[in-house]
XYZ file of C-alpha atoms in Angstrom:
238
model
C -155.519 27.792 -56.660
C -154.083 26.205 -59.712
C -151.871 27.853 -61.794
C -154.446 28.947 -65.191
C -152.867 29.213 -68.608
C -155.502 32.442 -69.708
C -157.221 31.948 -72.783
C -155.441 35.205 -73.447
C -152.148 36.527 -75.052
C -151.676 37.726 -78.411
C -148.520 38.543 -80.042
C -147.057 39.217 -83.270
C -145.747 38.230 -86.918
C -145.874 38.381 -90.604
C -144.210 39.142 -93.576
C -144.472 39.778 -97.284
C -143.037 37.208 -99.614
C -144.224 35.107 -102.152
C -145.538 31.564 -100.598
C -143.672 31.945 -97.424
C -142.502 34.645 -95.424
C -138.716 34.837 -94.234
C -138.700 37.592 -92.038
C -141.643 39.075 -89.101
C -143.287 42.473 -89.275
C -141.713 42.363 -85.881
C -138.451 41.406 -84.184
C -138.107 38.213 -81.566
C -139.622 39.546 -78.339
C -139.829 38.202 -74.690
C -142.240 39.715 -72.645
C -143.141 38.642 -68.734
C -146.673 38.626 -67.453
C -147.963 39.177 -63.607
C -150.911 36.774 -62.707
C -153.270 37.836 -60.284
C -156.498 36.414 -59.238
C -159.203 37.788 -56.582
C -156.808 40.813 -55.779
C -153.198 38.235 -54.974
C -150.416 37.557 -57.113
C -150.171 34.218 -57.737
C -148.181 33.466 -60.861
C -145.948 34.463 -63.796
C -145.735 33.645 -67.426
C -143.025 33.993 -69.725
C -143.604 34.128 -73.340
C -141.505 34.281 -76.029
C -141.802 34.478 -79.892
C -138.385 33.777 -82.353
C -138.104 33.232 -85.886
C -136.407 29.691 -86.764
C -135.811 30.595 -90.693
C -137.403 29.802 -93.707
C -141.051 31.095 -92.764
C -141.195 29.256 -89.783
C -141.371 30.367 -86.283
C -141.613 28.940 -82.567
C -143.657 30.673 -79.723
C -143.479 28.872 -76.432
C -144.724 30.154 -72.632
C -143.516 29.072 -69.012
C -145.835 29.450 -65.962
C -145.099 28.954 -62.531
C -146.117 30.042 -59.190
C -145.023 32.891 -57.556
C -144.719 34.268 -53.825
C -147.101 32.838 -51.217
C -148.701 30.923 -53.550
C -145.533 29.058 -54.308
C -145.307 27.746 -50.905
C -148.493 25.530 -51.956
C -148.631 25.269 -55.621
C -146.157 23.297 -57.225
C -147.680 23.448 -60.850
C -145.481 24.132 -63.643
C -147.173 24.744 -66.935
C -145.340 25.056 -70.537
C -146.786 25.486 -74.199
C -144.884 25.552 -77.604
C -145.982 25.915 -80.868
C -144.496 25.357 -84.171
C -145.827 27.512 -86.824
C -145.439 28.517 -90.501
C -146.612 31.104 -92.417
C -148.594 31.504 -95.642
C -148.451 34.575 -97.248
C -150.997 33.260 -99.689
C -153.200 33.288 -97.047
C -152.225 35.685 -94.615
C -152.491 32.982 -92.265
C -149.777 31.530 -89.464
C -150.729 27.830 -89.598
C -149.545 25.600 -86.581
C -147.324 22.500 -87.285
C -147.360 21.229 -83.957
C -148.457 22.038 -80.460
C -146.893 20.878 -77.299
C -148.992 21.207 -73.268
C -147.166 20.007 -70.135
C -148.222 20.471 -66.762
C -146.127 19.171 -63.987
C -147.304 18.897 -60.314
C -150.359 16.511 -58.637
C -152.539 16.941 -62.061
C -149.741 15.883 -64.417
C -150.931 16.541 -68.124
C -148.853 15.926 -71.400
C -150.796 17.085 -74.455
C -149.204 17.027 -78.006
C -151.168 17.838 -81.659
C -149.551 17.644 -85.246
C -151.304 19.116 -87.828
C -151.478 17.165 -91.493
C -152.533 20.250 -93.663
C -152.717 17.990 -96.985
C -155.402 15.646 -95.054
C -156.869 18.130 -93.322
C -156.490 16.249 -89.995
C -155.057 16.792 -86.539
C -153.320 14.114 -84.646
C -154.194 14.420 -81.131
C -151.940 12.617 -78.388
C -153.270 13.156 -74.716
C -150.700 11.339 -72.223
C -149.686 8.962 -74.556
C -153.353 8.235 -76.048
C -153.017 9.347 -79.524
C -156.710 9.648 -81.720
C -157.072 11.430 -85.264
C -159.630 14.425 -85.808
C -160.805 15.872 -89.213
C -160.419 20.029 -89.126
C -161.220 22.199 -91.595
C -158.891 24.099 -93.587
C -157.064 26.602 -91.544
C -158.011 25.156 -88.268
C -155.322 27.161 -85.662
C -154.523 25.579 -82.242
C -155.586 27.040 -78.922
C -152.112 28.745 -78.159
C -150.538 29.717 -81.713
C -154.121 31.153 -82.168
C -153.049 34.018 -80.231
C -150.598 35.446 -82.844
C -152.769 35.389 -85.320
C -154.984 37.680 -83.438
C -152.077 40.281 -83.357
C -151.651 39.760 -87.324
C -155.797 40.804 -87.571
C -156.330 43.196 -84.960
C -154.945 46.271 -86.685
C -156.996 45.349 -89.694
C -160.265 44.037 -88.759
C -163.200 44.812 -86.405
C -164.425 40.985 -86.293
C -162.256 37.806 -85.595
C -163.520 34.251 -86.296
C -161.267 31.240 -85.670
C -161.575 27.358 -85.392
C -159.622 25.876 -82.737
C -158.708 22.465 -81.908
C -158.558 22.516 -78.561
C -158.645 18.917 -76.252
C -159.790 16.771 -78.941
C -162.374 19.067 -79.911
C -163.147 22.095 -82.491
C -164.196 24.967 -81.454
C -165.168 28.340 -82.604
C -163.808 31.733 -81.118
C -165.323 34.965 -82.007
C -163.713 37.721 -81.064
C -164.468 41.473 -81.495
C -163.038 45.358 -81.208
C -164.977 46.857 -78.771
C -162.872 50.290 -77.962
C -159.865 51.709 -77.712
C -158.247 54.193 -74.731
C -154.824 54.905 -72.978
C -153.522 52.584 -70.579
C -151.096 52.883 -68.167
C -148.797 49.475 -67.811
C -145.392 48.756 -66.196
C -143.350 49.610 -69.302
C -144.856 52.759 -70.210
C -148.479 54.320 -71.635
C -149.712 52.870 -74.595
C -152.995 53.928 -76.710
C -154.209 50.348 -76.878
C -156.900 48.414 -79.194
C -159.594 46.291 -76.392
C -160.964 42.877 -77.709
C -163.286 41.060 -75.858
C -164.031 37.052 -76.162
C -167.579 35.464 -74.521
C -169.145 32.520 -74.225
C -171.348 30.501 -71.524
C -168.475 30.476 -69.430
C -166.290 33.134 -69.354
C -165.416 36.801 -70.862
C -162.284 37.638 -71.821
C -161.062 40.833 -72.357
C -157.268 42.060 -73.696
C -155.973 45.096 -74.038
C -153.661 44.990 -77.140
C -150.830 48.058 -77.825
C -150.705 49.776 -80.925
C -147.089 50.706 -80.804
C -145.969 47.085 -79.875
C -147.383 45.366 -82.875
C -150.610 44.854 -80.445
C -149.051 42.911 -78.153
C -151.705 42.080 -75.523
C -150.366 44.283 -72.121
C -153.524 43.682 -70.096
C -156.006 40.833 -69.709
C -158.713 39.802 -67.830
C -160.636 36.676 -67.595
C -163.886 37.029 -65.924
C -166.109 33.704 -65.012
C -169.834 33.109 -64.665
C -168.856 32.006 -61.039
C -167.528 35.698 -60.243
C -163.701 34.374 -60.048
C -161.801 37.115 -61.986
C -158.218 36.475 -63.369
C -155.774 39.339 -64.776
C -152.359 39.418 -66.079
C -150.448 42.892 -66.626
C -147.078 43.046 -68.540
C -144.534 43.392 -66.253
C -141.583 43.144 -68.341
C -140.785 43.646 -72.386
C -137.618 42.901 -74.509
C -137.454 43.143 -78.345
C -139.587 45.119 -80.740
C -137.791 47.786 -80.711
C -137.554 48.794 -76.668
């Protein structure tokens, strides 16, 4: 078993100003999720969003194994996106992305975005290369914030994502609304779904929490299923 950083999570952000937003629409927050596979709890992910001032933001995640799984899995995963908000484009655009995995399969990834030249500099385990990208390309972690920004306004989302040295297109759609009971309360949620030839990801995003995801499932074609459920939240007016 391996700690899985689910292609999920969504969060928040935005402001209203001329060129760069000075304040986010929602306050800084920290959300803790329990991670499950085949009915067993195997990990915990803590995600934190905060404003750095001057329209810049930091979004980071720390994932580790817990419980019985921690006896066998020693991996830890860290992700961080530094972003700037463009009020003109209504976009939260990445300046850089960092991924670090410790344990048996160590891996270090860094992406630096050059908006003027529409390119991204990739560094994987100190091996750099440059990739051309379309305007407004997002990184595979910070894009989850953009989904949160769009969730209350759109029925379908389409994003260009710089991921693993490749350019990928993520297509996400709203499939319904419902009431969902969670460890932090019962909320009206918007249900989002993304499918491709390998997996189907479903996200339950709470309207009262600025569309913060409170539950995420990922079903793979081979039958494996992963689930993330919120268990603690600070900020967002709570």
